[in-house]
GROMACS .gro file of C-alpha atoms in nm:
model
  395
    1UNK     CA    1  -0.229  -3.080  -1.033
    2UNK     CA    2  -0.015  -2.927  -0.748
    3UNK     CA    3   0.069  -2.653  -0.982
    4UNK     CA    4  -0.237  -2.590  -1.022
    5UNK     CA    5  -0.341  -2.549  -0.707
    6UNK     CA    6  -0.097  -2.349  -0.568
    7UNK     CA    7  -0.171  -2.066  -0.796
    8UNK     CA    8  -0.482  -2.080  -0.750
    9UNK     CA    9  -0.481  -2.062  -0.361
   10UNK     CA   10  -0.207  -1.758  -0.413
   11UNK     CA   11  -0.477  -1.628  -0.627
   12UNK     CA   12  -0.747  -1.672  -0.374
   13UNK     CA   13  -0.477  -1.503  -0.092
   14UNK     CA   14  -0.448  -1.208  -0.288
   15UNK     CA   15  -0.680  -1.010  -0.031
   16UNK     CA   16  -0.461  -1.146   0.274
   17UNK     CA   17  -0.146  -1.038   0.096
   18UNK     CA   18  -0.281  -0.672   0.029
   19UNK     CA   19  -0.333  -0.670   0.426
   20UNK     CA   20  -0.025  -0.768   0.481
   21UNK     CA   21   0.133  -0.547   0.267
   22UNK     CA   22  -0.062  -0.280   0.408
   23UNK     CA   23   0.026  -0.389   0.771
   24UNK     CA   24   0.389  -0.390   0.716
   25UNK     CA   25   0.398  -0.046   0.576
   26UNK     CA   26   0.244   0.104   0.826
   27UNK     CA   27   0.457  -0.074   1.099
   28UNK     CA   28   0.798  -0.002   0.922
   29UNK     CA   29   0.646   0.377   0.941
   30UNK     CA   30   0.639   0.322   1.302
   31UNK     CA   31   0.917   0.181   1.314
   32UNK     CA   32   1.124   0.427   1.113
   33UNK     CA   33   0.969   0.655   1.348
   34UNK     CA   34   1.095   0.502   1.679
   35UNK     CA   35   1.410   0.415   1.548
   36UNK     CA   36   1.445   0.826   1.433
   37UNK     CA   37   1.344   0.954   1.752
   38UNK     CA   38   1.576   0.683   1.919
   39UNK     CA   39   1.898   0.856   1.670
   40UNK     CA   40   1.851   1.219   1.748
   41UNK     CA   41   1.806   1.091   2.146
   42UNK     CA   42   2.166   0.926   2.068
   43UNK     CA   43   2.310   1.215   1.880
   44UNK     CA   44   2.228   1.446   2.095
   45UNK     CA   45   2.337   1.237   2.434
   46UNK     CA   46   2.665   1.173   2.232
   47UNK     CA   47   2.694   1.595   2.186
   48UNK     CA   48   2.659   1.640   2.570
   49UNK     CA   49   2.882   1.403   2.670
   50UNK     CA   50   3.136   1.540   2.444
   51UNK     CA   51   3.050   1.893   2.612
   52UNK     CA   52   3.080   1.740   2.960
   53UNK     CA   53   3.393   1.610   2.883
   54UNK     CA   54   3.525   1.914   2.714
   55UNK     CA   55   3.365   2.143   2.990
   56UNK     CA   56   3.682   2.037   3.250
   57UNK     CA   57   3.959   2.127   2.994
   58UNK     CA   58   3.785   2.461   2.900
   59UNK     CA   59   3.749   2.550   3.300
   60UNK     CA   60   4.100   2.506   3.348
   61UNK     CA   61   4.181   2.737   3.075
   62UNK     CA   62   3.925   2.945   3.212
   63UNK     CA   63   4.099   2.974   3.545
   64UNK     CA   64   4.456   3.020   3.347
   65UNK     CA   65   4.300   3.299   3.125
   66UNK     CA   66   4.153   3.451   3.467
   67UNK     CA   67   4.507   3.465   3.593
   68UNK     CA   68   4.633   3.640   3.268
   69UNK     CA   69   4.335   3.894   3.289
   70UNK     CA   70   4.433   3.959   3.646
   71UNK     CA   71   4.828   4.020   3.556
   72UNK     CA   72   4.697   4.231   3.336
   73UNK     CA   73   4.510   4.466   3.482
   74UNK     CA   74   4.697   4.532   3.752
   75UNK     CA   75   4.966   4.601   3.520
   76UNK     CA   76   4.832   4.728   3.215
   77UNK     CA   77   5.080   5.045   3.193
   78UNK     CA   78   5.354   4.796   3.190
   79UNK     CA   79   5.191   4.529   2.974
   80UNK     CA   80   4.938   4.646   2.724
   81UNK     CA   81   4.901   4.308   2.521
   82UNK     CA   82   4.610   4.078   2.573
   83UNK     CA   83   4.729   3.753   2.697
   84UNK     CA   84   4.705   3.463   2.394
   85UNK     CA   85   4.728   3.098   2.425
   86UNK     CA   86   4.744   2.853   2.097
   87UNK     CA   87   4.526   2.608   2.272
   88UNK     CA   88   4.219   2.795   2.251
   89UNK     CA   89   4.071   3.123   2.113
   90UNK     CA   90   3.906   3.401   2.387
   91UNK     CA   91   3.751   3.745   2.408
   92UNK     CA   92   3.634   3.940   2.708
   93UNK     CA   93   3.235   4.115   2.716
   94UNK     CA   94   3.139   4.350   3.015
   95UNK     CA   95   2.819   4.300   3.181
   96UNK     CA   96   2.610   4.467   2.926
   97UNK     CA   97   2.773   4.152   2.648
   98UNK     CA   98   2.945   4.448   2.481
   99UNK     CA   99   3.280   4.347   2.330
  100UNK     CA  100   3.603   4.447   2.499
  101UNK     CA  101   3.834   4.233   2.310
  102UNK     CA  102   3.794   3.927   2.101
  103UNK     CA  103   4.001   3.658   1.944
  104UNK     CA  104   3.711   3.453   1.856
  105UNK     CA  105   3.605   3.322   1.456
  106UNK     CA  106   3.262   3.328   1.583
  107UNK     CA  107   3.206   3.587   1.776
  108UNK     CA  108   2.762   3.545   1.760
  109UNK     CA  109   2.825   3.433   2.146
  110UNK     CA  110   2.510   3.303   2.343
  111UNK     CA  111   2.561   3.440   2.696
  112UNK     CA  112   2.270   3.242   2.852
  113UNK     CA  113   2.492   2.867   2.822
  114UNK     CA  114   2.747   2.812   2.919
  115UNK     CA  115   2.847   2.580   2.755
  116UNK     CA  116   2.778   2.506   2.311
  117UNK     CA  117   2.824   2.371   2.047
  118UNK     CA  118   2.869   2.614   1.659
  119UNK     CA  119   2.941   2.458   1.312
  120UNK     CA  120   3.276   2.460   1.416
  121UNK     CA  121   3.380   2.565   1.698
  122UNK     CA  122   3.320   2.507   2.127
  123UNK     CA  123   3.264   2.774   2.322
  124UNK     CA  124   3.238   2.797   2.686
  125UNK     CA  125   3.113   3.136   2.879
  126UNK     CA  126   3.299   3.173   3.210
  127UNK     CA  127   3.101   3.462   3.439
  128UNK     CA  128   3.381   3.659   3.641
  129UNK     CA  129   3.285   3.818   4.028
  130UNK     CA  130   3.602   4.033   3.937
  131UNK     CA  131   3.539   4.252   3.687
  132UNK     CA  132   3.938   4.271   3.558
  133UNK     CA  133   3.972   4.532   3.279
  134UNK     CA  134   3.588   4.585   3.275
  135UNK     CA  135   3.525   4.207   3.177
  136UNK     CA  136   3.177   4.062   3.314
  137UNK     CA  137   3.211   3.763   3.077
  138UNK     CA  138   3.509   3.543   2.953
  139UNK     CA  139   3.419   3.289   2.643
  140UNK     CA  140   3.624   3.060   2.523
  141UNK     CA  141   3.672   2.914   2.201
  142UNK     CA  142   3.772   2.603   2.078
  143UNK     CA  143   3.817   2.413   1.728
  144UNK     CA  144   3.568   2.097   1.731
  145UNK     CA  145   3.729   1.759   1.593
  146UNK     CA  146   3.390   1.597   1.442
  147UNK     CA  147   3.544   1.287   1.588
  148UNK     CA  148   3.223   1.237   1.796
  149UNK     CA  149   3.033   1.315   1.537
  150UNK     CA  150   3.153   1.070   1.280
  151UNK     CA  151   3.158   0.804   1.609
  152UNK     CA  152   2.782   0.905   1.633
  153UNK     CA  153   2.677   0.849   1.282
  154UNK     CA  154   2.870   0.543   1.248
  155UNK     CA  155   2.639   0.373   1.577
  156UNK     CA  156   2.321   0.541   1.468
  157UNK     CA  157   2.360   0.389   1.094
  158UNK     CA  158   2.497   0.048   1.207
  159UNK     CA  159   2.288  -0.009   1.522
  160UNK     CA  160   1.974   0.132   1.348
  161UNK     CA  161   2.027  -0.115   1.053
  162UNK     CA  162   2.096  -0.385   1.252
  163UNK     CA  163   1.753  -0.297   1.487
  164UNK     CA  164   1.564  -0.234   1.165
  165UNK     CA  165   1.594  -0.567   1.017
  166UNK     CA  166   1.551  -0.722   1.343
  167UNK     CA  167   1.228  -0.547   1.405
  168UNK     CA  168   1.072  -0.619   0.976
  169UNK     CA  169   1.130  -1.005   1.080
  170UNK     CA  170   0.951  -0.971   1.384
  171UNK     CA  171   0.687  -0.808   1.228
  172UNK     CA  172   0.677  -1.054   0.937
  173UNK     CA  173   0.637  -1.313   1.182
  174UNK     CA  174   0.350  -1.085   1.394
  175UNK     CA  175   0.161  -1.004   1.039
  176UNK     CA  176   0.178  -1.367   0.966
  177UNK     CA  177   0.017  -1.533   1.329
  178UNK     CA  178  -0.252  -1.231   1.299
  179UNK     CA  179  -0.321  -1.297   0.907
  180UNK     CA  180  -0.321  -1.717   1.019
  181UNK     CA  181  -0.725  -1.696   1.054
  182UNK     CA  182  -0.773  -1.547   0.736
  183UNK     CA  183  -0.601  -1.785   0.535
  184UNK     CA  184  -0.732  -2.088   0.672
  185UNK     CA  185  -1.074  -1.954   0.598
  186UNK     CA  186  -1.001  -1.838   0.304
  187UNK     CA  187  -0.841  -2.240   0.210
  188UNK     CA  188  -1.159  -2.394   0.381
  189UNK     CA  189  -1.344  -2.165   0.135
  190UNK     CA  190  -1.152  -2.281  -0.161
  191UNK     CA  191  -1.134  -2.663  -0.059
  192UNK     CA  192  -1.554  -2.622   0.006
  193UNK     CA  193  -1.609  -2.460  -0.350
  194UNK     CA  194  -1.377  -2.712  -0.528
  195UNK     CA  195  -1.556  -3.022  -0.363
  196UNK     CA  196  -1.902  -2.857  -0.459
  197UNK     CA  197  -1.775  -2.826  -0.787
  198UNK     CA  198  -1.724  -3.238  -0.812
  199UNK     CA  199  -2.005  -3.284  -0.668
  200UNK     CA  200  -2.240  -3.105  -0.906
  201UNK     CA  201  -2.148  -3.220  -1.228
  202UNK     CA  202  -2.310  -3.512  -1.255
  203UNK     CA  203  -2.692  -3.408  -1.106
  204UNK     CA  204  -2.692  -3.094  -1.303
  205UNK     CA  205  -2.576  -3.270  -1.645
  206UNK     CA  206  -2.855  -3.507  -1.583
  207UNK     CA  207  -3.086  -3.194  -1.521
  208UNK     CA  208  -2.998  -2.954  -1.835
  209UNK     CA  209  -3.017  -3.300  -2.105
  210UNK     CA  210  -3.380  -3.418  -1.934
  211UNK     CA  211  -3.445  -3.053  -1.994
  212UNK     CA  212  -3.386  -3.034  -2.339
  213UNK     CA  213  -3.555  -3.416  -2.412
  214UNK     CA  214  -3.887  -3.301  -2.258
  215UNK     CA  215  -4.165  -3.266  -2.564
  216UNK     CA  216  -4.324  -3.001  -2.472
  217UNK     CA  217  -4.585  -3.017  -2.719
  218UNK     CA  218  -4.773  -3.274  -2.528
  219UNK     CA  219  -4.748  -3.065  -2.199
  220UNK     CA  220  -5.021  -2.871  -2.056
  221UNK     CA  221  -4.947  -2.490  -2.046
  222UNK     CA  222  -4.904  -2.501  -1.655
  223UNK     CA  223  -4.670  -2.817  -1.654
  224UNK     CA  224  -4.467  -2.588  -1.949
  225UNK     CA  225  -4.438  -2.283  -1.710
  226UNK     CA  226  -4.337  -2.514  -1.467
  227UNK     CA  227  -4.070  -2.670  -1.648
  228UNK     CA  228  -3.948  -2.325  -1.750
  229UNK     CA  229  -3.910  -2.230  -1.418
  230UNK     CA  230  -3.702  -2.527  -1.407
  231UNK     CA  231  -3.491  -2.478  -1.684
  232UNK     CA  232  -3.437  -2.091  -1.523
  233UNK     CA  233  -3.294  -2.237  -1.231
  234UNK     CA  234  -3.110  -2.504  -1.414
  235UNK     CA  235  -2.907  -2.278  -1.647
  236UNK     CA  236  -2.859  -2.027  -1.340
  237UNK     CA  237  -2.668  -2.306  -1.118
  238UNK     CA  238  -2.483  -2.404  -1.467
  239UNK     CA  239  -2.327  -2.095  -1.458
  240UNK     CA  240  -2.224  -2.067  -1.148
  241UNK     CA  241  -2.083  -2.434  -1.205
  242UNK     CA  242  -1.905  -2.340  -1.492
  243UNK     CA  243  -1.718  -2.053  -1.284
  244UNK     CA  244  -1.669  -2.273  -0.985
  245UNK     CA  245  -1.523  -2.515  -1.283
  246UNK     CA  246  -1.288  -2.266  -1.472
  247UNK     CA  247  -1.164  -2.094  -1.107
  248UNK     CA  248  -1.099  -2.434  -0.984
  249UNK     CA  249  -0.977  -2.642  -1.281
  250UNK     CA  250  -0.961  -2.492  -1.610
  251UNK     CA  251  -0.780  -2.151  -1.585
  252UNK     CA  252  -0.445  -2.323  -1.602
  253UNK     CA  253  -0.518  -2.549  -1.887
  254UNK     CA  254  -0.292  -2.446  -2.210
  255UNK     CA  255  -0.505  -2.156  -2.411
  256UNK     CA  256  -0.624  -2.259  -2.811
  257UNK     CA  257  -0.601  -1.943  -2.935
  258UNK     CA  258  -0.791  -1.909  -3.214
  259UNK     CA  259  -1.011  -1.628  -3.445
  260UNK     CA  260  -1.368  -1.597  -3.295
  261UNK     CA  261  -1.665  -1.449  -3.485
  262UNK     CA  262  -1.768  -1.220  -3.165
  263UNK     CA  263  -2.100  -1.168  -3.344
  264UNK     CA  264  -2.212  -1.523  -3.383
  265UNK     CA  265  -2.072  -1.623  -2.989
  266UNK     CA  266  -2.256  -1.336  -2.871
  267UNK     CA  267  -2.593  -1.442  -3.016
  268UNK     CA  268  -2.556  -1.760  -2.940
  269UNK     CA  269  -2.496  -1.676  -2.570
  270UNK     CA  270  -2.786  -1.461  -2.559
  271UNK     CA  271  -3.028  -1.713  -2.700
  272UNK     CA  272  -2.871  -1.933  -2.412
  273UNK     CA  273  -2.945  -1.664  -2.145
  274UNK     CA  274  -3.295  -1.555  -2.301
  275UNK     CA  275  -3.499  -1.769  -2.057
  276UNK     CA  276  -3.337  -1.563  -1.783
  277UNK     CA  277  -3.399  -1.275  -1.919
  278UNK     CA  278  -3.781  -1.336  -2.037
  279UNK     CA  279  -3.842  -1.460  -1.616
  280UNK     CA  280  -3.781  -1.083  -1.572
  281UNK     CA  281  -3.950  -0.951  -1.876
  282UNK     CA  282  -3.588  -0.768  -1.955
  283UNK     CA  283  -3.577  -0.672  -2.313
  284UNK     CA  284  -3.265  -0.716  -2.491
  285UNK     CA  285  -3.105  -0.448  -2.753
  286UNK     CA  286  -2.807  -0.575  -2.980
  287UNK     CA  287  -2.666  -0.325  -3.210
  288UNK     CA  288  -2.349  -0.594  -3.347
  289UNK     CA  289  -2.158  -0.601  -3.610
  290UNK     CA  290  -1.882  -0.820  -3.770
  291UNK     CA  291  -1.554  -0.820  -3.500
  292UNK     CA  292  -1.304  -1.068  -3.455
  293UNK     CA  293  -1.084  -1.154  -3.124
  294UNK     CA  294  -0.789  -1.377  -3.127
  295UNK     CA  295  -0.826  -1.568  -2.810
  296UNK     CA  296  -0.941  -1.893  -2.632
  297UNK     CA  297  -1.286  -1.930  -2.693
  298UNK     CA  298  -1.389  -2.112  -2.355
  299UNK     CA  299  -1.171  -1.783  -2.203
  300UNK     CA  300  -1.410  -1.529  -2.400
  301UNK     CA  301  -1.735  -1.759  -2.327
  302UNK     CA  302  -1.671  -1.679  -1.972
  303UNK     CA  303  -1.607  -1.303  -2.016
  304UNK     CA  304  -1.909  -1.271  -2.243
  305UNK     CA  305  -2.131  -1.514  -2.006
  306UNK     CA  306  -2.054  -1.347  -1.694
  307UNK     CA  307  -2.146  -1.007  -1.819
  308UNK     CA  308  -2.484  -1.100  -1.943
  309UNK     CA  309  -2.561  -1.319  -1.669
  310UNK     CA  310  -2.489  -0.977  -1.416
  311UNK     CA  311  -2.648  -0.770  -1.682
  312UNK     CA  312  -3.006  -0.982  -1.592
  313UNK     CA  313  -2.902  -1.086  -1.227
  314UNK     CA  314  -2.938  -0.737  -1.113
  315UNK     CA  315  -3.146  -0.604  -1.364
  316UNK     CA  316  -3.488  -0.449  -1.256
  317UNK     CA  317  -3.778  -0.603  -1.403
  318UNK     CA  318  -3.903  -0.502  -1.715
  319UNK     CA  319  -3.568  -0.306  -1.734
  320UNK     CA  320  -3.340  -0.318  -2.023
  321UNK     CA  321  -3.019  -0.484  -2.135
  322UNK     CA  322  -2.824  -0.355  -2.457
  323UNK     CA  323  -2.511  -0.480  -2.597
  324UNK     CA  324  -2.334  -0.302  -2.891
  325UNK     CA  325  -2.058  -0.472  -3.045
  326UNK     CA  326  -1.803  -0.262  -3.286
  327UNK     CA  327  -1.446  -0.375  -3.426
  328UNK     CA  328  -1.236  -0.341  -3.141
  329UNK     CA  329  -1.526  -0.261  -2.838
  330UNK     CA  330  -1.734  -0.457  -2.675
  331UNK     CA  331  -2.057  -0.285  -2.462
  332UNK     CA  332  -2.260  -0.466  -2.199
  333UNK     CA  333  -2.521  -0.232  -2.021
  334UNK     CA  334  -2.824  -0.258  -1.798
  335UNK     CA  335  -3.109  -0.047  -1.613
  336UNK     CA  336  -3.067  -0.236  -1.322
  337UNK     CA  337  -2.940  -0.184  -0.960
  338UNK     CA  338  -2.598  -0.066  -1.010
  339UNK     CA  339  -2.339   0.042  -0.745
  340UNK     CA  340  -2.211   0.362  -0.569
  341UNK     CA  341  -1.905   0.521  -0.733
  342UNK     CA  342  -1.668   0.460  -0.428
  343UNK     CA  343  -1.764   0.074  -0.490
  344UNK     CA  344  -1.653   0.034  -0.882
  345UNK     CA  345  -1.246  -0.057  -0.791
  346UNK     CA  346  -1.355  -0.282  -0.561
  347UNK     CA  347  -1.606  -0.481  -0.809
  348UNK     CA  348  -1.345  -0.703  -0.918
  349UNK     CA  349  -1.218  -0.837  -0.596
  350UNK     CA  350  -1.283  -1.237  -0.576
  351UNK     CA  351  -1.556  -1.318  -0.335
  352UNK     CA  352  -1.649  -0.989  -0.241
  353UNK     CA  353  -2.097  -0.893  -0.273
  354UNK     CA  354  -2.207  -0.581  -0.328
  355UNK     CA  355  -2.565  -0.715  -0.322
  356UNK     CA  356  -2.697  -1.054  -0.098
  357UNK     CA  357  -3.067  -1.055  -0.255
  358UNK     CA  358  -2.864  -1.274  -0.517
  359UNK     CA  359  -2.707  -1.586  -0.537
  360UNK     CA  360  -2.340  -1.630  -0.609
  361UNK     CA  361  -1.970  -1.708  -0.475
  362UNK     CA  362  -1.876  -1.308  -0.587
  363UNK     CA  363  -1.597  -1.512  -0.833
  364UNK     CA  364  -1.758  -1.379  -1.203
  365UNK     CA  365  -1.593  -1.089  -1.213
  366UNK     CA  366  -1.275  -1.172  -1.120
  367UNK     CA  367  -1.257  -1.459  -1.374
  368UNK     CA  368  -1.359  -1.148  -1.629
  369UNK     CA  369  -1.143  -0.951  -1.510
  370UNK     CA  370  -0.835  -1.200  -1.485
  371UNK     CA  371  -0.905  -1.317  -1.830
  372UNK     CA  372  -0.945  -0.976  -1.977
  373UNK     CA  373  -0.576  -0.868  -1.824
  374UNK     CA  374  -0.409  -1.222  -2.004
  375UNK     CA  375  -0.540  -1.068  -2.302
  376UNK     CA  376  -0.463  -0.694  -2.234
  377UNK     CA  377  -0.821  -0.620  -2.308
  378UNK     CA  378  -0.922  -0.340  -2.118
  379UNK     CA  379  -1.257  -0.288  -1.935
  380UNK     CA  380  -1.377   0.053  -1.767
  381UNK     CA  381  -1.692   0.025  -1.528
  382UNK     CA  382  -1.949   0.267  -1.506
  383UNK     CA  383  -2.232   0.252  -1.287
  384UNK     CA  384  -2.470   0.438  -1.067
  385UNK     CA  385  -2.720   0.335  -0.799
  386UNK     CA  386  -3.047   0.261  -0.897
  387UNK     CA  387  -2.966   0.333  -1.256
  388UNK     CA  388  -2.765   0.093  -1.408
  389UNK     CA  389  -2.411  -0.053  -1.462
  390UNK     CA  390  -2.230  -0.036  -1.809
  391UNK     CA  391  -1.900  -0.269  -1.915
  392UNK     CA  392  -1.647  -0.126  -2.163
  393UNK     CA  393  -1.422  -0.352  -2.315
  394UNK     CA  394  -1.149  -0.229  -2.575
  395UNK     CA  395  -0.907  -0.440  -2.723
   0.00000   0.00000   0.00000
């Protein structure tokens, strides 16, 4: 019994674990998000320290290169070579950034830092108040290590891993305390409709059999009316009961499987609902003919009870119910209220009313559609407001 129970109250937490789901996704987006924006700060405070500390060797071999530039032009008939130095790469730009002279791999120089970082390289832009040999501007070039770089990445995908996971448990834990009121009501709910269950077997038994021992031939015609209204609202709780009885107790039993005459259940489940439908003056159409399904019988009862019972629940009166019955289809439709397209995915969902004027738990549908999906019998809903709803099964 504690099997049974536990899928059924995962069953009944299916709409708390769709919010869930839905809350989590959006807060690892956020998350992702933060934790992004955190990186690129990192990377990018990790690239400026490495400039900073860069920036004093390059201004030393600024001032050294200054020196050379100076030797130079003050004796540039004796020495006519432009001064080199294996630790770094230079070239010389007057003050309109024309070239002079270059030694640089990449010479695309931005004038306006002054100090940057390339694919490859460093480069540092040293402005001179001396303009030796015509030079305004003295850049400096060196090769960059990645060392940094890898030391970056390795932090951002560590740390950020290590943060991430952190921050899903906390939110699992969050989404949990917020989601707590839901699934208590949604147990209370379940615990209420399972004791209701017990508790109505026995009066409504009692109620259908006195039903069906009443002779009505000694009745008056206004005592008969009477007791018809009574039998309409005795075979209306009965199916709710026998809902509330196959959500809460039955769906787990073992399935017989066996060969049902669809054509024979179905009229015998219309002749069952035809008081309901004759309080509403509904007339029924049945175009059937000989099918077989391979199923549970009580499994297929349900299906087929459920559909005609919301075929004349929200049926108009005097309106219209037609079922057509081929080899491998099944066809339930009505002239009754309907629904608005943007409504028909959600028609399935347990406990959820499209329409209060009627009684109801909002669990028939779900049982259809839970039973349908064991059997991968497929069901397409179409429906309109104020027209009508039609059920497609195909199998």
């Amino acid at each position: 019994m504690s099997v049974s129970k536990n899928k059924v109250t995962n069953s009944l937490l299916l709409s708390e674990k769709k919010s869930l789901f839905r809350f989590l996704a959006l807060y690892m987006a956020i998350g992702l998000v933060l934790i992004s924006v955190l990186s690129v700060y990192y990377y990018q405070s990790q690239e400026k320290l490495m400039l900073a500390e860069q920036r004093a060797s390059l201004v030393k071999y600024a001032y050294i290169q200054t020196k050379r530039l100076k030797v130079l032009h003050h004796f540039f008939d004796e020495r006519t070579e432009y001064p080199r130095d294996l630790r770094f790469n230079s070239g010389i730009y007057d003050l309109e950034h024309a070239m002079i002279f270059s030694l640089l791999k990449d010479k695309n120089v931005h004038f306006d830092e002054g100090i940057y970082l390339t694919d490859k390289y460093i480069h540092f832009v040293k402005t001179l108040d001396d303009f030796y040999l015509g030079t305004k501007y003295l850049v400096l070039e060196v090769i960059d290590d990645g060392v940094w770089r890898s030391n970056a990445w390795k932090n951002i995908i560590g740390y950020g891993l290590f943060s991430f996971f952190i921050y899903i448990v906390f939110g699992l834990y969050l989404a949990k305390l917020f989601l707590k009121p839901m699934r208590d009501s949604i147990v209370l709910l379940d615990r209420f409709i399972k004791d209701t269950t017990h508790e109505l077997n026995t009066p409504l038994s009692a109620i259908l059999a006195n039903i069906e021992m009443m002779d009505r031939e000694v009745m008056v015609d206004k005592n008969i009316t009477k007791l018809n209204r009574i039998n309409i609202a005795a075979k209306t709780v009965s199916s709710l009961y026998n809902d509330l009885t196959y959500l809460t107790l039955e769906q787990e039993k073992e399935n017989k499987d066996e060969t049902i005459e669809l054509k024979e259940l179905i009229y015998n489940r219309t002749e069952y609902f035809n008081i309901l439908a004759q309080s509403k003056k509904l007339e029924c159409k049945l175009d059937l003919v000989e099918a077989t399904l391979y199923a549970d019988r009580r499994k297929i009862t349900r299906v087929i009870d459920n559909l005609i019972s919301n075929a004349i629940k929200y049926n108009k009166r005097h309106g219209t119910i037609g079922i057509v019955l081929r080899e491998k289809s099944l066809i339930i439709w009505d002239t009754g209220i309907g629904v608005t397209e943007d409504k028909v995915p959600f028609m399935f969902d347990r406990y959820l009313r499209f329409n209060e004027s009627e009684g109801g738990f909002g669990v028939g549908l779900s049982i259809v559609k839970t039973i349908l999906d064991e059997y991968n019998i497929a069901i397409v809903v179409e429906s309109k407001e104020g027209k009508g709803t039609k059920m497609v099964l195909r199998w």
